[in-house]
JSON list of C-alpha atoms in Angstrom, two decimals:
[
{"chain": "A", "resi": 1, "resn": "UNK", "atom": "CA", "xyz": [11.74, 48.71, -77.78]},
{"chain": "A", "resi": 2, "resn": "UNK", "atom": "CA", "xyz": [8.06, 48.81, -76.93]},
{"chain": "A", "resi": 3, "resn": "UNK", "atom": "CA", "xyz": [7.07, 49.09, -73.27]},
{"chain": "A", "resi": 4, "resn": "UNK", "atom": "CA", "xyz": [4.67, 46.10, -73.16]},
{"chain": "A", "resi": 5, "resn": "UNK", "atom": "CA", "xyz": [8.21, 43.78, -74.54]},
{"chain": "A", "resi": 6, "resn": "UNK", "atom": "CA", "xyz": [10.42, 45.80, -72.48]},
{"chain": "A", "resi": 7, "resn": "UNK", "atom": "CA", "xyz": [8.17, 45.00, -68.93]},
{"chain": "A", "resi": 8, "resn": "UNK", "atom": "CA", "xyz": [7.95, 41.35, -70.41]},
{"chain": "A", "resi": 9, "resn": "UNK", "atom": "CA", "xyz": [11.59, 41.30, -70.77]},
{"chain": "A", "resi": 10, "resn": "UNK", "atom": "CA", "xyz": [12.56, 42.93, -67.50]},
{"chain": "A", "resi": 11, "resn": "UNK", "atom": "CA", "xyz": [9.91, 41.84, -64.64]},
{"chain": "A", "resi": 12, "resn": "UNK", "atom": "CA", "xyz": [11.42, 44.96, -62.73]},
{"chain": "A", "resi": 13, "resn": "UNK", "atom": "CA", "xyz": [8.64, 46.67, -64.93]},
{"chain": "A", "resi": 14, "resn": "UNK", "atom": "CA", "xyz": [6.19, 44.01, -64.56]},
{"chain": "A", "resi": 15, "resn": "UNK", "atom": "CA", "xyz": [3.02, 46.00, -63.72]},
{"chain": "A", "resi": 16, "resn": "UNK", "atom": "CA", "xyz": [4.68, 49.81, -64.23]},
{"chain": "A", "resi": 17, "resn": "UNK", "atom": "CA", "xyz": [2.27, 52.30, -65.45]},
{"chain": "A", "resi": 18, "resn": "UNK", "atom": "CA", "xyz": [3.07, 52.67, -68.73]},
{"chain": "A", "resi": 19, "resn": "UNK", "atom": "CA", "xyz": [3.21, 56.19, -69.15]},
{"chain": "A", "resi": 20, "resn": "UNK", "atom": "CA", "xyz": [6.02, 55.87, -66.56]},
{"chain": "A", "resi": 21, "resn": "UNK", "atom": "CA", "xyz": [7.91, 53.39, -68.25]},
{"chain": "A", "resi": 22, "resn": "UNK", "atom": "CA", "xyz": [7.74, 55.23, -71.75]},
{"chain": "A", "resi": 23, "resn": "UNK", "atom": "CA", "xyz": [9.22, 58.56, -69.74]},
{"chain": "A", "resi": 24, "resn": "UNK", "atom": "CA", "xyz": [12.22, 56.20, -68.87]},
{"chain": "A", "resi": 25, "resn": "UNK", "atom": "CA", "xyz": [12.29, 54.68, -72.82]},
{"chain": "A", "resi": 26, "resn": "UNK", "atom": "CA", "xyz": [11.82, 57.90, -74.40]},
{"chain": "A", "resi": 27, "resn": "UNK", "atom": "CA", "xyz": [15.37, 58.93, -74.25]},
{"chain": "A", "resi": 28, "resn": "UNK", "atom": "CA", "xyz": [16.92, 55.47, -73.95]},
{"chain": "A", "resi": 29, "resn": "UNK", "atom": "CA", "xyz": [20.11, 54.45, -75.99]},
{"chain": "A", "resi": 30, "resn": "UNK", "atom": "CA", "xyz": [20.86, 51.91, -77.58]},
{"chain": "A", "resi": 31, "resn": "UNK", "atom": "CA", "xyz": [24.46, 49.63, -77.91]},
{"chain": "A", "resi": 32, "resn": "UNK", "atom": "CA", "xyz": [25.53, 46.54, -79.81]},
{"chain": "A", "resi": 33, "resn": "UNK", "atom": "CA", "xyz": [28.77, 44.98, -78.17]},
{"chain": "A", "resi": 34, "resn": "UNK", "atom": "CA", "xyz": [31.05, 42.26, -79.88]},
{"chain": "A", "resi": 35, "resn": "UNK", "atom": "CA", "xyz": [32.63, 39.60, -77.79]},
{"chain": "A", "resi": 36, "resn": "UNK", "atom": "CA", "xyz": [35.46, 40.97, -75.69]},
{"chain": "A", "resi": 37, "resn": "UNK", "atom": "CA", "xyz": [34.37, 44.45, -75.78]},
{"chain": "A", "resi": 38, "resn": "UNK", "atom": "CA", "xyz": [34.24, 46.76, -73.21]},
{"chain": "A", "resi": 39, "resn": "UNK", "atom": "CA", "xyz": [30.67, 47.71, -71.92]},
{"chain": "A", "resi": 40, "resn": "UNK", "atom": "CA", "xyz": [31.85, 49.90, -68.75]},
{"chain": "A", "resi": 41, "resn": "UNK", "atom": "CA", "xyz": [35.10, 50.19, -66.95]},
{"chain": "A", "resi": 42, "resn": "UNK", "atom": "CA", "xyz": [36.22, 50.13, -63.63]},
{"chain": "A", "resi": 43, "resn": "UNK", "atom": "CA", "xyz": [36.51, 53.37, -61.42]},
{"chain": "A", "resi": 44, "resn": "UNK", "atom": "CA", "xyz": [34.41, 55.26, -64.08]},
{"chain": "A", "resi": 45, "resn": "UNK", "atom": "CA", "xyz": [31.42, 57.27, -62.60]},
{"chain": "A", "resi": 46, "resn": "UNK", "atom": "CA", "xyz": [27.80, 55.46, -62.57]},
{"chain": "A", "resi": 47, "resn": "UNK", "atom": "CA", "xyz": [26.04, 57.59, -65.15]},
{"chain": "A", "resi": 48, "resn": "UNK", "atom": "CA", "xyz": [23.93, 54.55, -66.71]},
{"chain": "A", "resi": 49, "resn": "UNK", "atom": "CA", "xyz": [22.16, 51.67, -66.06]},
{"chain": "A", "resi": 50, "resn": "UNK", "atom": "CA", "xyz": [22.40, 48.74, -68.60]},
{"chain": "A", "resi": 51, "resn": "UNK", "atom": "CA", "xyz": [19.82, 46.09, -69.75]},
{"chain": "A", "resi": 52, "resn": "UNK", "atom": "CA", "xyz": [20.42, 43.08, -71.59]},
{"chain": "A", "resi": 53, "resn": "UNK", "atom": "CA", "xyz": [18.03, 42.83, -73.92]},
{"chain": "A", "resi": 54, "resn": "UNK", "atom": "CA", "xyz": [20.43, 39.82, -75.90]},
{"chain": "A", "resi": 55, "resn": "UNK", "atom": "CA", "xyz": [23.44, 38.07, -75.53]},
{"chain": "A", "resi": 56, "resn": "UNK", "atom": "CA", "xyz": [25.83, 37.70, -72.39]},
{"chain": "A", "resi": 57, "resn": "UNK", "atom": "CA", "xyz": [28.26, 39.29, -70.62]},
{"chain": "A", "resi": 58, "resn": "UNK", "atom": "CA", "xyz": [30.72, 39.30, -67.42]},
{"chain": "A", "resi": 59, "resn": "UNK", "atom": "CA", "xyz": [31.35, 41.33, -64.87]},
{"chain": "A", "resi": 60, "resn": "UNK", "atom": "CA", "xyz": [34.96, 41.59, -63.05]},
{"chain": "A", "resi": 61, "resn": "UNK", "atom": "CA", "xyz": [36.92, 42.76, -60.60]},
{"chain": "A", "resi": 62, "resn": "UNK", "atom": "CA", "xyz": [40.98, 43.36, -60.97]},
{"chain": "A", "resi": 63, "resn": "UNK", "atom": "CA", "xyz": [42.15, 40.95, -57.94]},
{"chain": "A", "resi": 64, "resn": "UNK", "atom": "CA", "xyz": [46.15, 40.58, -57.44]},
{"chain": "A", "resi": 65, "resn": "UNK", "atom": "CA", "xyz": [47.05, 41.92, -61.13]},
{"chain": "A", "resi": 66, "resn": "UNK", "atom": "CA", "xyz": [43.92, 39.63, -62.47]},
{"chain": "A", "resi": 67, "resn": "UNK", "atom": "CA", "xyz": [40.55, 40.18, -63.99]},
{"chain": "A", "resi": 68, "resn": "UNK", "atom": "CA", "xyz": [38.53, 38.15, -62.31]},
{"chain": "A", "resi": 69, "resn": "UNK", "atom": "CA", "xyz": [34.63, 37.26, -62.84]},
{"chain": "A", "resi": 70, "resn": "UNK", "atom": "CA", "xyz": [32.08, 37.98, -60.37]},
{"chain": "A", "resi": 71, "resn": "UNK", "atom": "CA", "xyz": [29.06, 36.78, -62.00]},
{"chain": "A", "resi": 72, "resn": "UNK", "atom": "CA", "xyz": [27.53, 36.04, -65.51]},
{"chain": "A", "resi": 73, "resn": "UNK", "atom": "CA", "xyz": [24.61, 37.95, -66.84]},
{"chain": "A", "resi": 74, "resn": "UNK", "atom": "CA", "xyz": [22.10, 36.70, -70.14]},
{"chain": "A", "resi": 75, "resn": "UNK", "atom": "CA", "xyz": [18.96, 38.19, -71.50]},
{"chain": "A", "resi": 76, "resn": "UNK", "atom": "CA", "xyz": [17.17, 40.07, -69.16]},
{"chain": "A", "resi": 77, "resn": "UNK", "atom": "CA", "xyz": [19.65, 40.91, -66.57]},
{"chain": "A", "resi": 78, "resn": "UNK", "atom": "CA", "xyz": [20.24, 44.64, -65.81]},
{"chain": "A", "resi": 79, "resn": "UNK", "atom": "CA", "xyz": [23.46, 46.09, -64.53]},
{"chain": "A", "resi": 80, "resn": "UNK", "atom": "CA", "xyz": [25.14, 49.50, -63.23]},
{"chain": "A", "resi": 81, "resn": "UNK", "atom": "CA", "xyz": [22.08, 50.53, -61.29]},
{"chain": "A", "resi": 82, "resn": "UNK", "atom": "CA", "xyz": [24.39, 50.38, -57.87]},
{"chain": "A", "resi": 83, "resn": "UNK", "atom": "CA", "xyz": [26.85, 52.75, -59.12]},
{"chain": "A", "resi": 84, "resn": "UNK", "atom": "CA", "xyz": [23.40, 55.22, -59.59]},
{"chain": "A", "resi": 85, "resn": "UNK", "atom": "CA", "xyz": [22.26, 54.41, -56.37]},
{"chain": "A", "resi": 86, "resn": "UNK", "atom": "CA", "xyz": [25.00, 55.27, -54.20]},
{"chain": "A", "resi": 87, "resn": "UNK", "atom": "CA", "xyz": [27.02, 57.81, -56.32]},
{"chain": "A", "resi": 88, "resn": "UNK", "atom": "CA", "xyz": [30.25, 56.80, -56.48]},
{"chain": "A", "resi": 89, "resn": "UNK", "atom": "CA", "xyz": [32.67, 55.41, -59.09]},
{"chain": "A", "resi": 90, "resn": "UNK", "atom": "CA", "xyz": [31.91, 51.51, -60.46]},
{"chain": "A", "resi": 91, "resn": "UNK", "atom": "CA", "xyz": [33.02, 48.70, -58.46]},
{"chain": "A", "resi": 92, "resn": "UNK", "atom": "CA", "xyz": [33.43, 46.28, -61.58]},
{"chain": "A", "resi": 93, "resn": "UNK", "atom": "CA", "xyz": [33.76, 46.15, -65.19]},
{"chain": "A", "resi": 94, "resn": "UNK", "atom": "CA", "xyz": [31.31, 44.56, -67.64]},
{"chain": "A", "resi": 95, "resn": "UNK", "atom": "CA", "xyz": [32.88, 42.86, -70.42]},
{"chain": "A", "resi": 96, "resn": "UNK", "atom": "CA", "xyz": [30.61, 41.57, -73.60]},
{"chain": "A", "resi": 97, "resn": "UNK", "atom": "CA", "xyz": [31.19, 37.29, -73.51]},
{"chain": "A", "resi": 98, "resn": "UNK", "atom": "CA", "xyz": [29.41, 37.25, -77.11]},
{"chain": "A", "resi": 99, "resn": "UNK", "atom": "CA", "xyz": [27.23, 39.44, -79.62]},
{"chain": "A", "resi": 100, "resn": "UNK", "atom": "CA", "xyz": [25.10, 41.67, -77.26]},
{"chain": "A", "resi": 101, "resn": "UNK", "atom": "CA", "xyz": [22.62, 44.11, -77.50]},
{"chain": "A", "resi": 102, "resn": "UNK", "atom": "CA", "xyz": [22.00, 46.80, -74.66]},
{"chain": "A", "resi": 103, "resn": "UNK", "atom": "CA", "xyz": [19.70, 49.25, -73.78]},
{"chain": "A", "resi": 104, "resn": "UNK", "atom": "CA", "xyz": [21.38, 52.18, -71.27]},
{"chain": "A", "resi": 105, "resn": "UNK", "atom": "CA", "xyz": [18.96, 54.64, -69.70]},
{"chain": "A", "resi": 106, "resn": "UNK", "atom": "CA", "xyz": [20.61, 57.85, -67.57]},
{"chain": "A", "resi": 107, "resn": "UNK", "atom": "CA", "xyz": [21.11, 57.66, -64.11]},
{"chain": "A", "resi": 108, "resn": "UNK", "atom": "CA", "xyz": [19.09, 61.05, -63.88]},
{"chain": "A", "resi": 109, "resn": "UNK", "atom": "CA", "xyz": [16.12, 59.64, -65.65]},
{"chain": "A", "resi": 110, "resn": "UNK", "atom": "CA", "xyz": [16.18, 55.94, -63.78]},
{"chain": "A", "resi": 111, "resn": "UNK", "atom": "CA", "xyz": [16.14, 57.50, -60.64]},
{"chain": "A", "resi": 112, "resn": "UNK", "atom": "CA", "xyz": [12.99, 60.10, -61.37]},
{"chain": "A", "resi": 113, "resn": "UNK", "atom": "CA", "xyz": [11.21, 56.88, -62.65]},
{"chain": "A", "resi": 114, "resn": "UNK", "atom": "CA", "xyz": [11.89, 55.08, -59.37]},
{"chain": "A", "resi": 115, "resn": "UNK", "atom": "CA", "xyz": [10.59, 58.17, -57.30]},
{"chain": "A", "resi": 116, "resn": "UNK", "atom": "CA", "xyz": [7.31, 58.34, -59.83]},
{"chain": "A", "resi": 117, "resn": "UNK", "atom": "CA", "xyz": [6.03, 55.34, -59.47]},
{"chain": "A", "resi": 118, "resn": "UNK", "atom": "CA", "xyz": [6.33, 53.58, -55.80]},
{"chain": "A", "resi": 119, "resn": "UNK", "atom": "CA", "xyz": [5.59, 50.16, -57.08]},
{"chain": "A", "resi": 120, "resn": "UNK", "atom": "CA", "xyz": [8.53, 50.31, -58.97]},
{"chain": "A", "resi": 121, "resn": "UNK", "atom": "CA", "xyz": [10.43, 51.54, -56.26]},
{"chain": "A", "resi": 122, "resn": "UNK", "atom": "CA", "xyz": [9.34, 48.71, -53.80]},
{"chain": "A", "resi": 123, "resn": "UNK", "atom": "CA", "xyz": [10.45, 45.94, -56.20]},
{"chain": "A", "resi": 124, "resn": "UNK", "atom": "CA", "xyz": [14.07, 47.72, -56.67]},
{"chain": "A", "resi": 125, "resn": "UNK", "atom": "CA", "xyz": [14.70, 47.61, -53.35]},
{"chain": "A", "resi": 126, "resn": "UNK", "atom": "CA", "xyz": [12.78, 43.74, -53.04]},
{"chain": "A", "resi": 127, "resn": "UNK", "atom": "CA", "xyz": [15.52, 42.74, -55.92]},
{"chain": "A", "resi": 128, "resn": "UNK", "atom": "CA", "xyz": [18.55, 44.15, -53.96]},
{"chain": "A", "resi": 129, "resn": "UNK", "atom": "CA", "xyz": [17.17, 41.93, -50.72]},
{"chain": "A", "resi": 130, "resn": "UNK", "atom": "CA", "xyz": [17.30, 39.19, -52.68]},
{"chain": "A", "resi": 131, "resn": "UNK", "atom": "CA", "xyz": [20.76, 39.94, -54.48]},
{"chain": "A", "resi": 132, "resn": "UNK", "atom": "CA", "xyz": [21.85, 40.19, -51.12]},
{"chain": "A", "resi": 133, "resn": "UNK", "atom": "CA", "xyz": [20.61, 36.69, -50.00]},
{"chain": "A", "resi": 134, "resn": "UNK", "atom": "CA", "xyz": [22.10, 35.60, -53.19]},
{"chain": "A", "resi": 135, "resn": "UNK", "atom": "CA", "xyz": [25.47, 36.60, -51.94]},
{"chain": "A", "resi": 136, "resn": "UNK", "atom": "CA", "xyz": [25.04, 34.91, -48.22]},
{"chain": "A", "resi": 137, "resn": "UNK", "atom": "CA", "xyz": [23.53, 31.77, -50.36]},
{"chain": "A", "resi": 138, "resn": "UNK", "atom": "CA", "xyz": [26.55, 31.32, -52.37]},
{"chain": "A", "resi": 139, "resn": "UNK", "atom": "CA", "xyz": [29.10, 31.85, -49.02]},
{"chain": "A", "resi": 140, "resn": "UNK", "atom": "CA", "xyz": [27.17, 29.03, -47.67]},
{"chain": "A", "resi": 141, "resn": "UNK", "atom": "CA", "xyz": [28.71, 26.95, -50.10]},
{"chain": "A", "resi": 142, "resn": "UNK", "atom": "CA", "xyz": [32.47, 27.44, -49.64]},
{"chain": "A", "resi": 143, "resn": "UNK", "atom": "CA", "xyz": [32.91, 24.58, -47.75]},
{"chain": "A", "resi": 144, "resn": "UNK", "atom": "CA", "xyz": [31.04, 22.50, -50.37]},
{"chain": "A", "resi": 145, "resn": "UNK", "atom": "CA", "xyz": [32.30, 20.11, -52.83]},
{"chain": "A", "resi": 146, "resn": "UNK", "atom": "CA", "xyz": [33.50, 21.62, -56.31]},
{"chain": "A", "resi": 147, "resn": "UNK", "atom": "CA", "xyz": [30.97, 19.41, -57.96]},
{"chain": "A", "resi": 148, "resn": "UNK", "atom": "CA", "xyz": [27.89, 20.61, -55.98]},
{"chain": "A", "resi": 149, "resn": "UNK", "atom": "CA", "xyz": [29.14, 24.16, -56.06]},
{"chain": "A", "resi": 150, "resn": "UNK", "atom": "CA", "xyz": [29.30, 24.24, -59.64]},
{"chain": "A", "resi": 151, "resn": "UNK", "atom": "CA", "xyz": [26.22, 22.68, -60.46]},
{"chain": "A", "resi": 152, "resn": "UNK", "atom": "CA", "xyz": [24.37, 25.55, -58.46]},
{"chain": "A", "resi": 153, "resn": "UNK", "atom": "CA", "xyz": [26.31, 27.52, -60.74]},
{"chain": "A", "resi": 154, "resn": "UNK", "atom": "CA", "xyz": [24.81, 26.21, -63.97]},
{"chain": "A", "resi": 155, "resn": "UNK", "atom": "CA", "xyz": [21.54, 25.91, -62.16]},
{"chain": "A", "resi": 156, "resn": "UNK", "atom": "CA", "xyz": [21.44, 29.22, -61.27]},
{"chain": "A", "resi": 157, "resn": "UNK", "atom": "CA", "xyz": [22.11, 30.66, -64.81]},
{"chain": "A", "resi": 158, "resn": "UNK", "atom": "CA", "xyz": [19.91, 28.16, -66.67]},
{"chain": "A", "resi": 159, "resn": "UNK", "atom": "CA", "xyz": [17.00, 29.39, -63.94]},
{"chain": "A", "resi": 160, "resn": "UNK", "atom": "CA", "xyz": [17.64, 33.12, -64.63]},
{"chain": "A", "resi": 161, "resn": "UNK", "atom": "CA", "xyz": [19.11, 33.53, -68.29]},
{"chain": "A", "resi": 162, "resn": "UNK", "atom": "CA", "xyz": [18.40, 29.59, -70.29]},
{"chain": "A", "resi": 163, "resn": "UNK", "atom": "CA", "xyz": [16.70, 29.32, -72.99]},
{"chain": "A", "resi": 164, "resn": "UNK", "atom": "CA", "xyz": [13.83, 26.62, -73.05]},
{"chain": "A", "resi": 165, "resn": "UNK", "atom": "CA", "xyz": [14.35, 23.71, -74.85]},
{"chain": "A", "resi": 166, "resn": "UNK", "atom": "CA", "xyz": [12.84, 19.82, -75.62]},
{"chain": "A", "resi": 167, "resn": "UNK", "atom": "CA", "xyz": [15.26, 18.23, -73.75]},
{"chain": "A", "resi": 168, "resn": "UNK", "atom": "CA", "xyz": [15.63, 21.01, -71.10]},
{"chain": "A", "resi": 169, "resn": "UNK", "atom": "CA", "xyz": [17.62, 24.31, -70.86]},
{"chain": "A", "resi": 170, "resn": "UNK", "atom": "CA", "xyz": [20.53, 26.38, -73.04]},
{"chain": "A", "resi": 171, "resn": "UNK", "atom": "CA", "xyz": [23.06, 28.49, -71.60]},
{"chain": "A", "resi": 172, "resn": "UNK", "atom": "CA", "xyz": [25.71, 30.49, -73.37]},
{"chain": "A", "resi": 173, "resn": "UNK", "atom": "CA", "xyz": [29.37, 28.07, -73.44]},
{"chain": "A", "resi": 174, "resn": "UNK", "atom": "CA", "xyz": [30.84, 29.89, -71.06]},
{"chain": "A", "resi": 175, "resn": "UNK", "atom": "CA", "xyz": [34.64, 29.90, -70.83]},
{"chain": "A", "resi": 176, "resn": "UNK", "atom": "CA", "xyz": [35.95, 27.59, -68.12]},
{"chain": "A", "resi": 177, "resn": "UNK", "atom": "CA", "xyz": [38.15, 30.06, -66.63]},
{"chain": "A", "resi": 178, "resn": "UNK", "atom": "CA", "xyz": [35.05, 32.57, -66.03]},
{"chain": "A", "resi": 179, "resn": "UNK", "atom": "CA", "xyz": [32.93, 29.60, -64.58]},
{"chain": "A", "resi": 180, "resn": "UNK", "atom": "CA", "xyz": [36.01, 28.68, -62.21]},
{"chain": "A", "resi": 181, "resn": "UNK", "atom": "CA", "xyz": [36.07, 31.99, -60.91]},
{"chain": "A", "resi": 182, "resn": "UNK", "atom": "CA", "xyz": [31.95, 32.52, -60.55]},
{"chain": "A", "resi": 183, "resn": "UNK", "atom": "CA", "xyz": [32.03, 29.46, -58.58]},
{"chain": "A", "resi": 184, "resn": "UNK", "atom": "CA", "xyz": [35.51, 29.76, -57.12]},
{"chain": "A", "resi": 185, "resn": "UNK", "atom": "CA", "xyz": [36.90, 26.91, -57.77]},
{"chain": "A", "resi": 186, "resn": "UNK", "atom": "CA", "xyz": [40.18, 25.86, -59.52]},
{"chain": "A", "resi": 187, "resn": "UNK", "atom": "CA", "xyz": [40.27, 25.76, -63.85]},
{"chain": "A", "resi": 188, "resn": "UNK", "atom": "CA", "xyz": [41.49, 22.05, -63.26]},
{"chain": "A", "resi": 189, "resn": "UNK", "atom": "CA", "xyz": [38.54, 21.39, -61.03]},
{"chain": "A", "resi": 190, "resn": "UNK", "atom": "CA", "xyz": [35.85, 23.16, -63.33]},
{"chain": "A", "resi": 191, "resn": "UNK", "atom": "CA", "xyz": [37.80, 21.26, -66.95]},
{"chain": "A", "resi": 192, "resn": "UNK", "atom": "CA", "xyz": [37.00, 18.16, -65.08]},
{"chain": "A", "resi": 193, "resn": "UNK", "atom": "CA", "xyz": [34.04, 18.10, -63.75]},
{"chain": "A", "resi": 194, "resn": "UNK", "atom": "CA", "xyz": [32.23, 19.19, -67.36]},
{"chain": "A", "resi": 195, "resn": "UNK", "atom": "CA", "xyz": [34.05, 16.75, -68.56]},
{"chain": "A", "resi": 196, "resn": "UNK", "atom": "CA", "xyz": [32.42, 14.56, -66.11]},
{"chain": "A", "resi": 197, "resn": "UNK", "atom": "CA", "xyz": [28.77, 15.90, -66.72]},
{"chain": "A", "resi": 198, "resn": "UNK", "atom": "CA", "xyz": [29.24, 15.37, -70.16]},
{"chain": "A", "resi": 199, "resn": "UNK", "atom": "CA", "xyz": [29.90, 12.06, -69.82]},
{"chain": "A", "resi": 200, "resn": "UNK", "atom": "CA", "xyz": [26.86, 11.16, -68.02]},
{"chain": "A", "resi": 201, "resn": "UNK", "atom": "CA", "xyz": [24.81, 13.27, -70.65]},
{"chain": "A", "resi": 202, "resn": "UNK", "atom": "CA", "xyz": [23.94, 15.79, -68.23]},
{"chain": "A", "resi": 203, "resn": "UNK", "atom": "CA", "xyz": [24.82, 18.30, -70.82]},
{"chain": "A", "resi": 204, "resn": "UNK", "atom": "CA", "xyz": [26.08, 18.85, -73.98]},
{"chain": "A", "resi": 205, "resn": "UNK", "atom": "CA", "xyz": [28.76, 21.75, -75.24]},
{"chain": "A", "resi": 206, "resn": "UNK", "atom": "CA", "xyz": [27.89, 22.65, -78.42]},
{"chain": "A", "resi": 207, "resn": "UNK", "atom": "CA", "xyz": [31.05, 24.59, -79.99]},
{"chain": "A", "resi": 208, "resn": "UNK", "atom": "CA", "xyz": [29.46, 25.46, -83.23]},
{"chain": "A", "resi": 209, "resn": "UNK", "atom": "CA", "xyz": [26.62, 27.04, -81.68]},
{"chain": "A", "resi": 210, "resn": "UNK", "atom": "CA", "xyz": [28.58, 28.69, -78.55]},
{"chain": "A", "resi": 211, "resn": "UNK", "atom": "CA", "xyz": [26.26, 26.78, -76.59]},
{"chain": "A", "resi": 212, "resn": "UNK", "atom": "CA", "xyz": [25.90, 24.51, -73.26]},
{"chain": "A", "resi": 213, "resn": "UNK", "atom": "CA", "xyz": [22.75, 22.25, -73.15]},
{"chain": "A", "resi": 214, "resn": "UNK", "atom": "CA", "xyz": [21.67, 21.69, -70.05]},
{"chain": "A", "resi": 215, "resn": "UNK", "atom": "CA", "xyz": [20.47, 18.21, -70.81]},
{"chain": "A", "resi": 216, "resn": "UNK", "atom": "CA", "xyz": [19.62, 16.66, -68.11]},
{"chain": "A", "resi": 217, "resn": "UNK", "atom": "CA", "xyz": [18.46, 19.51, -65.16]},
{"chain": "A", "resi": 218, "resn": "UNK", "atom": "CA", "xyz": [16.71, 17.73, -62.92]},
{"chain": "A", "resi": 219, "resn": "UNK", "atom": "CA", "xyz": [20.08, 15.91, -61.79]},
{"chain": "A", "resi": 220, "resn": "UNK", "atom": "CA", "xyz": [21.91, 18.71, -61.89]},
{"chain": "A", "resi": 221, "resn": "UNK", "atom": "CA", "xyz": [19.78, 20.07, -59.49]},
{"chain": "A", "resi": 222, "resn": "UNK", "atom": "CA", "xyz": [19.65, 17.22, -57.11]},
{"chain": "A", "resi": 223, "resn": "UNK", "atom": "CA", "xyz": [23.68, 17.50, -57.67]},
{"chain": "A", "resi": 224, "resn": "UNK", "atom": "CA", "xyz": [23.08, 21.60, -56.61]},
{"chain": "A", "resi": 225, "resn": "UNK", "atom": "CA", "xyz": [21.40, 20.41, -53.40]},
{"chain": "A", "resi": 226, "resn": "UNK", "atom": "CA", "xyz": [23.63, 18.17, -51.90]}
]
C-alpha cells in the first residue's frame, strides 16, 4: 500500500513525514483472513501491530470457560499496538468476523517510527487518552436501558467503521451474540430490540450482503443519548 492511501486510511499517519512512514511500510506484511480465523491468540507475545485495511473482526477475552467480545473493529482500525507498548503477552484474541485483509508491521520497527517522528508520537499517546475515555464513557452506561445502550453501540461503529450511504450508514451484520456482549446486555435483549429497530425502519439487515443498514441514524442517535 502506498503511503499517501495508507495515512488516508489510518489518520494515526495523518500528516507523518513520509519518508518516515515508508521506513515503517518498507518491510510491512501482508495477511488475508477468512471468517472465523484466527488473527492473534491470547497469551502470545506482542510482536506485531495489525491494521485493517478491509473487512471486520473481534476481539475477545476467555471469561468463565467463554469467549467473549470486547469490541468490534472495521476498516481502518489498528490493533496489538498495547501488547508492543508494554511488553508483555496479549490480553485478547482477534478473531476475523468476515473476509479481511491486514497489514502487520514489527513491534521493533513501529516503535523506532514512533521515536522518529514526535508528531506521530503525540497522536499515539492522544488516541490511547481517548480509548481510555471511551472505556469510562461506556461504564457510564451500565445503569442505562438495553435499548439506549445498544444504540450507542451501533452508533459508535457506524461513526468509526460505516460505510456512507443514500439513506445513511452500513455496518458489517454483526452476530447478535457478539453485539450482546460489546454492549453487555443479554442475547434475548439484543434479538429483540433489532427486531424492534427494524420494525420502525431504523435499519435494515441485509443477509445476502452480510450487511446492517443503518437507515435511519439520526434516531438512533437521539435513542444513544437518552
Amino acid at each position: 500500500m502506498k503511503t499517501e492511501a495508507f495515512s488516508e486510511l489510518f489518520p494515526l499517519f495523518k500528516g507523518a513525514n513520509p519518508e518516515t512512514l515508508g521506513g515503517l511500510l518498507s518491510n510491512a506484511v501482508k495477511h488475508e483472513y477468512p471468517p472465523g480465523r484466527a488473527v492473534v491468540m491470547e497469551d502470545s507475545w506482542g510482536n506485531a501491530i495489525y491494521f485493517v485495511v478491509s473487512g471486520w473482526v473481534k476481539v475477545r477475552r476467555l471469561s468463565n470457560d467463554r469467549a467473549v467480545s470486547m469490541a468490534i473493529l472495521g476498516r481502518g482500525a489498528f490493533f496489538g499496538e498495547m501488547a508492543i507498548l508494554d511488553e508483555s503477552p496479549r490480553s485478547n484474541d482477534v478473531l476475523a468476523l468476515s473476509p479481511v485483509r491486514l497489514i502487520s508491521v514489527t513491534a521493533q520497527r513501529f516503535i523506532q517510527t514512533l521515536f522518529k517522528d514526535p508528531q506521530l508520537h503525540h497522536r499515539m499517546l492522544q488516541l490511547m487518552v481517548r480509548r481510555l475515555r471511551q472505556t469510562n464513557q461506556r461504564s457510564q452506561l451500565s445503569n442505562r436501558q438495553p435499548a439506549v445502550k445498544l444504540a450507542n453501540t451501533l452508533v459508535e461503529l457506524a461513526e468509526n467503521y460505516g460505510q456512507k450511504t443514500v439513506e445513511g450508514k452500513d455496518i458489517f451484520n454483526i452476530p447478535y451474540q457478539d453485539l450482546a456482549d460489546v454492549t453487555d446486555i443479554t442475547l434475548d435483549e439484543t434479538s429483540k430490540i433489532m427486531e424492534k429497530l427494524d420494525s420502525k425502519g431504523w435499519l435494515k439487515i441485509d443477509p445476502e450482503r452480510q450487511t446492517i443498514h443503518l437507515i435511519n441514524l439520526k434516531h438512533l442517535i437521539n435513542l444513544a443519548s437518552q
